[in-house]
Coordinates of C-alpha atoms in Angstrom, one line a residue:
X1 CA 2.8 -66.6 10.3
X2 CA 1.8 -65.0 6.8
X3 CA -0.8 -62.7 6.1
X4 CA -2.4 -64.9 4.6
X5 CA -3.1 -67.0 7.5
X6 CA -4.7 -64.0 9.9
X7 CA -8.5 -64.3 10.4
X8 CA -9.8 -61.0 9.5
X9 CA -12.8 -60.4 12.1
X10 CA -14.5 -57.8 9.7
X11 CA -14.5 -55.9 6.3
X12 CA -10.6 -56.4 4.7
X13 CA -9.5 -52.8 5.0
X14 CA -6.2 -51.9 3.2
X15 CA -3.0 -49.8 4.2
X16 CA -0.8 -48.3 1.3
X17 CA 2.1 -46.5 2.5
X18 CA 2.6 -44.0 -0.4
X19 CA 5.7 -41.8 -1.8
X20 CA 8.0 -39.6 0.8
X21 CA 8.4 -36.3 -0.8
X22 CA 11.5 -34.1 -0.3
X23 CA 10.6 -31.1 2.0
X24 CA 12.7 -27.9 1.5
X25 CA 12.6 -26.2 4.9
X26 CA 11.0 -22.8 5.4
X27 CA 9.6 -20.1 7.7
X28 CA 6.1 -21.4 9.0
X29 CA 2.8 -19.6 7.8
X30 CA 2.6 -18.6 11.4
X31 CA 6.0 -17.1 11.5
X32 CA 5.6 -14.9 8.1
X33 CA 3.7 -11.7 7.9
X34 CA 4.3 -11.5 4.3
X35 CA 1.4 -11.7 1.3
X36 CA 1.6 -14.9 -0.9
X37 CA 4.2 -15.0 -3.9
X38 CA 5.4 -11.4 -2.2
X39 CA 8.9 -11.1 -2.3
X40 CA 11.2 -9.8 0.3
X41 CA 15.0 -10.0 1.2
X42 CA 16.7 -10.2 4.6
X43 CA 18.3 -7.0 5.4
X44 CA 19.6 -7.6 8.8
X45 CA 19.8 -9.3 12.3
X46 CA 19.6 -8.2 15.8
X47 CA 20.8 -10.3 18.6
X48 CA 18.3 -13.1 20.1
X49 CA 16.6 -12.4 23.4
X50 CA 14.5 -14.7 25.6
X51 CA 11.0 -14.1 25.1
X52 CA 7.7 -15.3 26.2
X53 CA 6.4 -17.3 29.4
X54 CA 8.5 -20.6 28.0
X55 CA 11.1 -18.1 28.3
X56 CA 12.3 -19.4 24.5
X57 CA 15.2 -17.5 22.3
X58 CA 13.6 -15.5 19.4
X59 CA 15.7 -13.2 16.9
X60 CA 14.2 -10.2 15.1
X61 CA 14.6 -10.4 11.5
X62 CA 14.7 -7.2 9.1
X63 CA 13.0 -8.1 5.9
X64 CA 12.9 -5.0 3.3
X65 CA 9.5 -5.0 1.2
X66 CA 9.5 -2.6 -1.2
X67 CA 11.8 -0.9 0.3
X68 CA 10.5 -0.6 3.9
X69 CA 11.9 -2.4 6.6
X70 CA 9.8 -5.1 8.2
X71 CA 10.9 -6.7 11.5
X72 CA 9.8 -10.4 12.3
X73 CA 10.3 -12.2 15.4
X74 CA 11.3 -15.6 14.8
X75 CA 12.9 -19.0 16.4
X76 CA 16.8 -18.9 17.3
X77 CA 16.8 -22.2 16.2
X78 CA 16.1 -20.5 12.4
X79 CA 19.4 -18.8 12.4
X80 CA 21.1 -21.5 10.1
X81 CA 18.4 -20.5 7.6
X82 CA 18.5 -17.0 7.9
X83 CA 20.9 -15.2 5.4
X84 CA 21.4 -11.6 4.9
X85 CA 21.0 -10.6 1.4
X86 CA 19.4 -13.8 0.1
X87 CA 15.3 -13.1 -1.6
X88 CA 13.0 -14.9 0.5
X89 CA 9.2 -15.5 -0.6
X90 CA 6.4 -17.4 1.0
X91 CA 9.4 -18.3 3.5
X92 CA 11.3 -20.3 1.4
X93 CA 14.7 -19.0 1.1
X94 CA 15.9 -18.0 -2.4
X95 CA 18.6 -17.4 -4.4
X96 CA 21.0 -13.6 -3.6
X97 CA 19.6 -10.0 -4.0
X98 CA 21.0 -8.7 -7.3
X99 CA 22.8 -6.0 -5.9
X100 CA 25.2 -8.5 -3.9
X101 CA 29.0 -9.6 -5.4
X102 CA 30.1 -13.1 -4.8
X103 CA 33.9 -13.3 -4.4
X104 CA 36.9 -15.2 -2.7
X105 CA 38.7 -13.5 0.1
X106 CA 42.0 -15.0 1.2
X107 CA 43.9 -14.6 4.9
X108 CA 47.2 -15.3 4.0
X109 CA 48.8 -13.3 6.7
X110 CA 48.0 -12.4 10.5
X111 CA 45.1 -10.2 10.7
X112 CA 43.4 -8.7 13.9
X113 CA 39.8 -8.7 13.9
X114 CA 38.4 -5.8 15.9
X115 CA 34.4 -6.1 17.5
X116 CA 32.7 -2.6 16.9
X117 CA 28.7 -1.4 16.7
X118 CA 27.5 -1.5 13.0
X119 CA 26.7 2.4 13.6
X120 CA 30.5 2.9 13.7
X121 CA 31.8 1.1 10.4
X122 CA 28.4 0.7 8.4
X123 CA 28.0 3.8 6.3
X124 CA 24.6 5.0 6.6
X125 CA 23.9 6.3 2.8
X126 CA 25.3 3.3 1.8
X127 CA 23.7 0.6 3.6
X128 CA 21.0 2.3 6.0
X129 CA 20.2 0.6 9.3
X130 CA 18.3 3.3 10.4
X131 CA 17.0 2.7 14.3
X132 CA 19.3 2.5 17.3
X133 CA 18.4 -1.7 17.4
X134 CA 19.6 -2.0 14.5
X135 CA 23.1 0.4 15.0
X136 CA 23.6 -1.2 17.7
X137 CA 24.8 -4.7 16.8
X138 CA 28.5 -5.9 16.8
X139 CA 30.5 -6.6 13.6
X140 CA 33.7 -7.6 13.0
X141 CA 36.1 -5.3 11.7
X142 CA 39.1 -6.7 9.6
X143 CA 41.7 -5.0 8.0
X144 CA 42.9 -7.5 5.5
X145 CA 46.1 -6.2 3.2
X146 CA 44.8 -3.0 1.3
X147 CA 41.1 -3.4 1.9
X148 CA 38.4 -3.5 4.9
X149 CA 36.3 -6.0 5.9
X150 CA 33.1 -6.0 7.9
X151 CA 31.0 -8.7 9.1
X152 CA 28.1 -8.7 11.2
X153 CA 28.8 -10.7 14.2
X154 CA 25.7 -13.1 13.9
X155 CA 27.2 -14.1 10.3
X156 CA 30.2 -15.0 11.9
X157 CA 28.2 -17.6 14.6
X158 CA 26.1 -19.1 11.6
X159 CA 28.9 -20.0 9.3
X160 CA 31.4 -21.2 11.7
X161 CA 29.3 -22.4 14.8
X162 CA 25.7 -22.9 13.9
X163 CA 25.1 -25.6 10.8
X164 CA 22.2 -26.5 12.1
X165 CA 19.6 -26.1 14.8
X166 CA 20.9 -28.1 17.5
X167 CA 24.5 -26.8 17.3
X168 CA 22.1 -23.7 17.1
X169 CA 20.3 -23.8 20.4
X170 CA 23.4 -25.1 22.2
X171 CA 25.8 -22.0 21.6
X172 CA 23.3 -20.2 23.8
X173 CA 23.8 -22.3 26.4
X174 CA 26.4 -22.6 28.9
X175 CA 26.7 -26.3 28.9
X176 CA 25.2 -26.6 25.7
X177 CA 28.7 -28.3 24.2
X178 CA 28.9 -30.9 26.5
X179 CA 25.2 -31.8 26.1
X180 CA 26.0 -32.5 22.6
X181 CA 29.9 -34.5 22.5
X182 CA 32.4 -35.6 25.0
X183 CA 36.1 -36.2 23.7
X184 CA 38.8 -38.2 25.5
X185 CA 42.4 -39.4 23.7
X186 CA 42.7 -43.1 22.7
X187 CA 46.3 -43.1 21.6
X188 CA 48.6 -40.6 20.3
X189 CA 46.3 -40.6 16.8
X190 CA 43.0 -42.0 17.6
X191 CA 39.8 -40.0 19.9
X192 CA 37.0 -40.9 20.9
X193 CA 33.7 -38.6 20.4
X194 CA 30.9 -39.6 22.2
X195 CA 27.4 -38.3 21.9
X196 CA 24.7 -37.6 24.4
X197 CA 21.3 -39.1 23.9
X198 CA 19.7 -36.1 23.4
X199 CA 22.1 -35.2 20.0
X200 CA 19.7 -36.4 17.3
X201 CA 21.4 -39.5 15.7
X202 CA 20.8 -38.8 12.0
X203 CA 22.9 -36.0 12.7
X204 CA 25.7 -38.8 12.6
X205 CA 25.6 -39.2 8.9
X206 CA 26.8 -36.1 8.3
X207 CA 31.2 -36.4 8.5
X208 CA 30.9 -32.6 8.5
X209 CA 29.1 -32.2 11.3
X210 CA 31.1 -34.8 13.2
X211 CA 34.1 -32.9 11.9
X212 CA 32.9 -29.9 13.3
X213 CA 32.2 -30.9 17.0
X214 CA 35.3 -32.2 16.5
X215 CA 37.6 -29.3 15.9
X216 CA 35.6 -27.4 18.5
X217 CA 36.4 -29.7 21.4
X218 CA 39.8 -30.1 20.5
X219 CA 40.8 -26.5 19.2
X220 CA 41.2 -23.9 21.8
X221 CA 40.5 -21.4 18.8
X222 CA 37.4 -22.8 18.1
X223 CA 36.4 -23.4 21.6
X224 CA 37.4 -20.0 22.4
X225 CA 34.8 -18.3 19.0
X226 CA 32.0 -20.8 20.5
X227 CA 32.3 -19.6 24.6
X228 CA 32.4 -16.1 23.9
X229 CA 29.1 -16.3 22.6
X230 CA 27.5 -17.1 25.6
X231 CA 29.5 -14.8 27.5
X232 CA 28.7 -12.0 25.7
X233 CA 24.8 -12.7 26.2
X234 CA 25.5 -13.3 30.0
X235 CA 27.3 -10.3 30.2
X236 CA 25.5 -7.5 33.0
X237 CA 26.0 -4.3 30.9
X238 CA 25.4 -5.9 27.2
X239 CA 22.7 -6.8 25.0
X240 CA 24.2 -7.4 22.1
X241 CA 25.7 -10.8 20.7
X242 CA 28.9 -10.7 19.7
X243 CA 31.8 -13.3 19.3
X244 CA 35.8 -13.8 19.1
X245 CA 36.6 -14.4 16.0
X246 CA 38.7 -17.6 14.6
X247 CA 42.0 -17.5 13.8
X248 CA 41.7 -17.0 10.4
X249 CA 45.3 -17.4 8.8
X250 CA 45.5 -19.5 5.7
X251 CA 42.0 -19.4 5.6
X252 CA 39.9 -18.9 2.0
X253 CA 36.5 -17.4 2.4
X254 CA 33.6 -17.5 -0.3
X255 CA 31.3 -14.7 0.3
X256 CA 28.2 -12.5 -1.0
X257 CA 28.4 -8.4 -0.1
X258 CA 28.7 -5.2 -1.7
X259 CA 31.4 -2.3 -1.2
X260 CA 30.2 0.6 1.5
X261 CA 32.5 3.7 1.7
X262 CA 34.4 1.8 4.6
X263 CA 35.2 -1.2 3.2
X264 CA 33.4 -4.7 2.0
X265 CA 30.3 -5.3 3.5
X266 CA 30.2 -9.4 3.9
X267 CA 26.5 -10.2 4.1
X268 CA 26.8 -14.0 3.6
X269 CA 29.6 -16.5 4.2
X270 CA 28.8 -19.0 1.3
X271 CA 32.0 -21.7 1.9
X272 CA 35.3 -21.6 4.1
X273 CA 38.7 -23.3 3.6
X274 CA 41.3 -23.3 5.9
X275 CA 44.6 -25.1 6.4
X276 CA 44.8 -26.3 10.2
X277 CA 46.1 -28.9 12.8
X278 CA 44.4 -31.7 13.9
X279 CA 45.7 -34.3 16.5
X280 CA 43.9 -37.6 16.0
X281 CA 43.8 -39.0 12.1
X282 CA 40.9 -41.7 13.2
X283 CA 37.7 -40.8 15.3
X284 CA 35.5 -43.4 17.1
X285 CA 31.8 -41.9 16.9
X286 CA 29.4 -43.7 19.8
X287 CA 25.9 -42.8 20.3
X288 CA 23.6 -44.3 22.9
X289 CA 21.4 -45.1 19.9
X290 CA 23.9 -46.3 17.1
X291 CA 23.3 -49.8 17.4
X292 CA 23.4 -52.9 15.1
X293 CA 20.1 -54.6 14.5
X294 CA 19.6 -58.1 15.1
X295 CA 19.4 -61.3 12.8
X296 CA 15.9 -60.6 12.6
X297 CA 16.5 -57.4 11.4
X298 CA 14.3 -55.9 14.7
X299 CA 15.3 -52.6 16.3
X300 CA 15.5 -51.2 20.0
X301 CA 12.4 -48.8 20.1
X302 CA 14.5 -45.7 19.6
X303 CA 15.3 -43.9 16.6
X304 CA 18.2 -46.1 16.0
X305 CA 20.3 -46.6 12.8
X306 CA 21.7 -49.8 11.5
X307 CA 25.1 -51.1 10.8
X308 CA 24.1 -50.3 7.1
X309 CA 22.8 -46.7 7.1
X310 CA 24.3 -44.7 4.4
X311 CA 27.6 -42.8 5.4
X312 CA 29.2 -39.3 4.6
X313 CA 25.6 -38.2 3.2
X314 CA 26.4 -34.5 3.1
X315 CA 23.6 -31.7 3.1
X316 CA 23.0 -30.3 -0.2
X317 CA 25.2 -27.7 -1.8
X318 CA 22.8 -26.2 -3.9
X319 CA 18.6 -25.2 -3.4
X320 CA 16.4 -24.2 -6.3
X321 CA 14.1 -21.4 -6.5
X322 CA 10.7 -21.0 -6.2
X323 CA 9.6 -20.4 -10.0
X324 CA 8.8 -16.7 -9.3
X325 CA 12.1 -15.8 -8.1
X326 CA 13.3 -13.0 -10.9
X327 CA 17.0 -13.2 -12.1
X328 CA 17.8 -16.5 -10.4
X329 CA 22.0 -17.0 -9.4
X330 CA 23.4 -20.3 -8.4
X331 CA 24.9 -19.7 -4.9
X332 CA 26.3 -22.8 -3.4
X333 CA 24.9 -23.5 0.6
X334 CA 27.5 -22.3 3.2
X335 CA 29.7 -25.6 3.9
X336 CA 33.5 -25.4 6.3
X337 CA 36.2 -27.6 4.8
X338 CA 39.1 -27.8 7.3
X339 CA 42.6 -29.0 5.5
X340 CA 44.6 -30.9 8.0
X341 CA 47.2 -32.2 5.7
X342 CA 45.9 -35.9 6.6
X343 CA 42.7 -38.0 6.2
X344 CA 40.8 -38.3 8.8
X345 CA 39.0 -41.6 9.1
X346 CA 35.4 -41.6 11.3
X347 CA 34.5 -45.0 12.3
X348 CA 30.8 -45.1 13.5
X349 CA 30.5 -47.5 16.5
X350 CA 27.6 -49.9 16.6
X351 CA 27.1 -51.7 20.2
X352 CA 24.8 -54.8 20.2
X353 CA 21.5 -54.8 21.4
X354 CA 21.8 -58.1 23.3
X355 CA 25.2 -56.9 24.7
X356 CA 24.1 -54.0 25.8
X357 CA 22.4 -54.6 29.0
X358 CA 23.8 -51.8 31.3
X359 CA 22.3 -49.3 29.0
X360 CA 19.4 -51.0 27.5
X361 CA 17.1 -52.1 30.3
X362 CA 14.3 -54.7 29.6
X363 CA 11.0 -53.2 30.3
X364 CA 7.9 -55.2 30.9
X365 CA 4.7 -53.1 30.4
X366 CA 1.3 -55.1 30.4
X367 CA 0.2 -58.7 29.3
X368 CA -1.3 -58.6 25.6
X369 CA -2.7 -62.1 24.1
X370 CA -0.9 -63.3 20.9
X371 CA -3.0 -65.0 18.3
X372 CA -4.8 -67.9 20.2
X373 CA -1.6 -68.7 22.9
X374 CA -2.1 -68.2 26.3
X375 CA -1.5 -64.5 27.1
X376 CA 2.4 -63.7 28.2
X377 CA 4.4 -61.2 29.7
X378 CA 6.2 -59.2 27.4
X379 CA 8.2 -56.5 26.6
X380 CA 9.6 -54.2 23.4
X381 CA 12.4 -56.3 23.1
X382 CA 10.6 -59.7 23.3
X383 CA 8.2 -58.0 20.3
X384 CA 11.4 -57.2 18.5
X385 CA 12.5 -60.5 18.5
X386 CA 15.7 -60.2 21.1
X387 CA 14.0 -61.6 24.0
X388 CA 12.8 -64.7 25.1
X389 CA 9.6 -64.9 23.5
X390 CA 9.7 -65.8 20.0
X391 CA 9.0 -62.8 18.0
X392 CA 6.6 -64.6 14.7
X393 CA 4.1 -61.6 14.7
X394 CA 6.5 -59.5 13.4
X395 CA 9.1 -61.4 11.8
X396 CA 7.7 -61.6 8.8
X397 CA 8.2 -58.4 7.1
X398 CA 10.7 -57.4 9.1
X399 CA 12.5 -57.8 5.4
X400 CA 10.1 -56.0 3.6
X401 CA 10.4 -52.7 6.2
X402 CA 13.6 -53.0 6.7
X403 CA 14.5 -53.5 2.3
X404 CA 12.3 -50.3 1.7
X405 CA 12.0 -48.2 4.3
X406 CA 14.3 -45.5 5.3
X407 CA 15.7 -46.7 8.9
X408 CA 14.0 -44.3 10.9
X409 CA 10.7 -45.5 9.7
X410 CA 10.9 -49.1 11.0
X411 CA 9.8 -48.6 14.1
X412 CA 6.6 -46.3 13.2
X413 CA 6.0 -49.0 10.3
X414 CA 6.3 -52.0 12.7
X415 CA 3.6 -50.2 14.7
X416 CA 1.5 -49.5 11.5
X417 CA 2.1 -53.6 11.0
X418 CA 0.7 -54.6 14.5
X419 CA -2.1 -52.1 14.2
X420 CA -3.2 -54.3 10.8
X421 CA -2.4 -57.8 12.1
X422 CA -4.7 -56.8 15.4
X423 CA -7.4 -55.2 13.6
X424 CA -7.6 -57.0 10.4
X425 CA -6.2 -54.5 8.1
X426 CA -4.2 -55.8 5.0
X427 CA -0.7 -54.2 4.9
X428 CA 1.0 -53.1 1.6
X429 CA 4.3 -51.7 1.6
X430 CA 4.3 -50.3 -2.1
X431 CA 7.6 -47.6 -1.4
X432 CA 10.5 -48.8 -2.8
X433 CA 12.8 -46.2 -0.6
X434 CA 12.8 -43.0 0.7
X435 CA 15.9 -40.7 0.6
X436 CA 17.4 -39.0 3.3
X437 CA 18.3 -34.9 3.4
X438 CA 20.0 -33.5 6.3
X439 CA 18.4 -30.7 8.0
X440 CA 16.6 -28.2 5.2
X441 CA 15.1 -31.3 4.2
X442 CA 12.8 -33.7 6.1
X443 CA 11.7 -37.3 5.0
X444 CA 8.1 -38.8 5.8
X445 CA 6.0 -41.7 5.3
X446 CA 2.0 -41.3 4.2
X447 CA -0.1 -44.1 4.9
X448 CA -3.6 -44.7 3.1
X449 CA -6.5 -47.0 5.4
X450 CA -9.3 -48.1 3.9
X451 CA -11.2 -48.4 7.0
X452 CA -15.2 -49.4 7.2
X453 CA -16.6 -46.3 5.6
X454 CA -14.0 -44.1 4.4
X455 CA -10.0 -43.5 3.9
X456 CA -7.8 -42.7 7.0
X457 CA -4.6 -40.8 5.9
X458 CA -1.7 -41.2 8.4
X459 CA 1.6 -38.6 8.0
X460 CA 4.4 -39.5 9.8
X461 CA 7.4 -37.5 9.8
X462 CA 11.0 -38.6 10.5
X463 CA 11.6 -37.7 13.8
X464 CA 14.5 -35.0 13.4
X465 CA 11.9 -33.1 15.6
X466 CA 9.8 -35.1 17.1
X467 CA 6.9 -34.0 15.6
X468 CA 3.6 -35.7 16.3
X469 CA 2.3 -38.1 14.1
X470 CA -0.4 -37.0 12.4
X471 CA -4.0 -38.4 11.3
X472 CA -6.5 -37.2 9.0
X473 CA -9.5 -37.4 7.0
X474 CA -10.9 -35.9 3.9
X475 CA -14.3 -35.1 2.3
X476 CA -12.8 -36.2 -1.0
X477 CA -11.7 -40.2 -0.9
X478 CA -9.8 -39.9 -3.9
X479 CA -6.1 -41.3 -3.4
X480 CA -4.7 -38.2 -5.0
X481 CA -6.3 -35.8 -2.8
X482 CA -4.9 -37.3 0.5
X483 CA -1.3 -36.8 -1.2
X484 CA -2.2 -33.5 -2.2
X485 CA -3.6 -32.6 1.3
X486 CA -0.2 -34.0 3.0
X487 CA 1.8 -32.2 0.8
X488 CA 0.3 -29.2 1.7
X489 CA 0.0 -29.6 5.3
X490 CA 3.7 -29.7 5.5
X491 CA 4.5 -27.1 3.3
X492 CA 1.9 -24.8 5.2
X493 CA 1.5 -26.0 8.7
X494 CA 5.3 -27.6 9.5
X495 CA 7.7 -25.2 10.9
X496 CA 10.8 -26.2 13.6
X497 CA 8.0 -25.0 16.2
X498 CA 6.1 -28.3 15.2
X499 CA 2.9 -28.3 13.8
X500 CA 0.6 -25.2 13.5
X501 CA -2.0 -27.2 14.8
X502 CA -4.6 -23.7 15.0
X503 CA -4.2 -23.5 11.5
X504 CA -4.9 -26.7 10.6
X505 CA -7.8 -26.9 12.7
X506 CA -9.9 -24.5 10.7
X507 CA -8.9 -26.2 6.7
X508 CA -12.4 -26.9 5.7
X509 CA -13.2 -30.4 4.4
X510 CA -11.1 -32.1 6.8
X511 CA -10.7 -33.4 10.5
X512 CA -7.6 -34.3 11.8
X513 CA -6.2 -36.0 15.3
X514 CA -2.4 -36.0 16.7
X515 CA -0.5 -39.1 18.0
X516 CA 2.6 -38.3 20.0
X517 CA 5.4 -39.8 20.4
X518 CA 6.0 -41.7 23.4
X519 CA 8.5 -44.3 25.6
X520 CA 5.7 -46.8 25.0
X521 CA 6.6 -50.0 22.9
X522 CA 5.2 -50.3 19.1
X523 CA 2.2 -52.7 20.3
X524 CA 0.8 -49.7 22.6
X525 CA 1.7 -47.0 19.3
X526 CA -0.3 -49.3 17.2
X527 CA -3.1 -49.7 19.6
X528 CA -3.2 -45.4 20.2
X529 CA -3.1 -45.5 16.0
X530 CA -5.5 -47.9 15.6
X531 CA -7.6 -46.0 18.2
X532 CA -7.7 -42.7 16.2
X533 CA -8.3 -44.3 13.0
X534 CA -11.6 -46.0 14.4
X535 CA -12.4 -42.5 15.7
X536 CA -12.1 -41.1 12.7
X537 CA -13.9 -43.4 10.7
X538 CA -17.3 -42.5 12.2
X539 CA -16.7 -38.0 12.5
X540 CA -19.1 -36.4 10.2
X541 CA -17.2 -33.6 8.2

């Protein structure tokens, strides 16, 4: 069935999907206490603590503003974004402070790291920590040849174990590693890495992430480091985070830091290269949402990546600073490289949707009327073209959706498509493609709907953090207004905690609605979005 065959019961309503922009991660306005445009430097970090009614892990970051230390409480999940010695403006991380040196450190012989209080190894004259809560934090004290190194334990944890929010949260959970993945040997040369349903499937685009998980699960030394983090906080007589330093023999670090009276203080580990042994040459990677698309191009109602998703997409190694930063210096973002002496091949194993009846069960939800046909019981799989009911309603644009949009938006696009067909909307996909960026960048899609009385906008984020869909109207209906408003909403009101709904509601000249993501199939989703659109269409601004 072509769109021209659809009988439009009301005034033609146009839908356009506009550009998805690259969005850099930032600390939300709600958590950011400093004035707009003010440069502050992250000076120190304290151990995470459980706070609030929901018992969430919170970290205290000490920023310096005009030489004055300002403590700021932030979600623990932001640790991968927090780097001691970096300059931040409006919550956006920039380059290193001008007093820091970048250098390489080689560990060519066995060293014996000792954990000591910061107050015992960092001179107050060269790097004053002042208050007892800062002085009590643990540091790793290392004699490496003729020099002495001092590294905050929390930086060891960040650099070796926490490249993203998922691993950051897992390291403070006694069963966190099991909640990410499990491993089993298939042969002397091959292992299987089974990721859980709770692990964001988009992380599997990164071979670096897969390698890190595989090494932690199979390397007793790294696993001891992982387990030591939770054990330190679970100790009845300790309140500061601690860790066992991984074996450093043959490792080379690229670091930022400064010389103090007692040694070189490492404020940030930028890069780790280390020769190590890995018992396998091949890794089979499995995930419940790693599913092949069927012939028609449709997919199951989860965040699923098809067989053609780009492999080995790694996090960007460079990051631009805001224009108002002084003395910009190009610094690479931290990356860990394990050199095993052999090339490890990663096979991402896709299961066939039609053959996965043991894990993907058919759910009949309700009766719906399709065009002028008799009412039939259908499930999501029928609508998607994998059940017994012919899925002509959606097949006509499947190729266009799959060819032009990032896989994480396919399900959303089909919900919009159903909404357009059922309510008489004309759907026009104008976006060529949306690039995918890992962890510190997010994809999003903006849909413009010309309703009866005004333009309604639907803003959909990629679902790395399960953000609700945002539907909004602006006083000015111009296309550029909607696009500018979408950018503003993302930059100012979206954080790892989600949308700042209270802040958005205060914006003058716009009205908003939110639509939560549920387990319902795309027809129900399209209906809910359509109801929100109709609601905003008649609201006064």
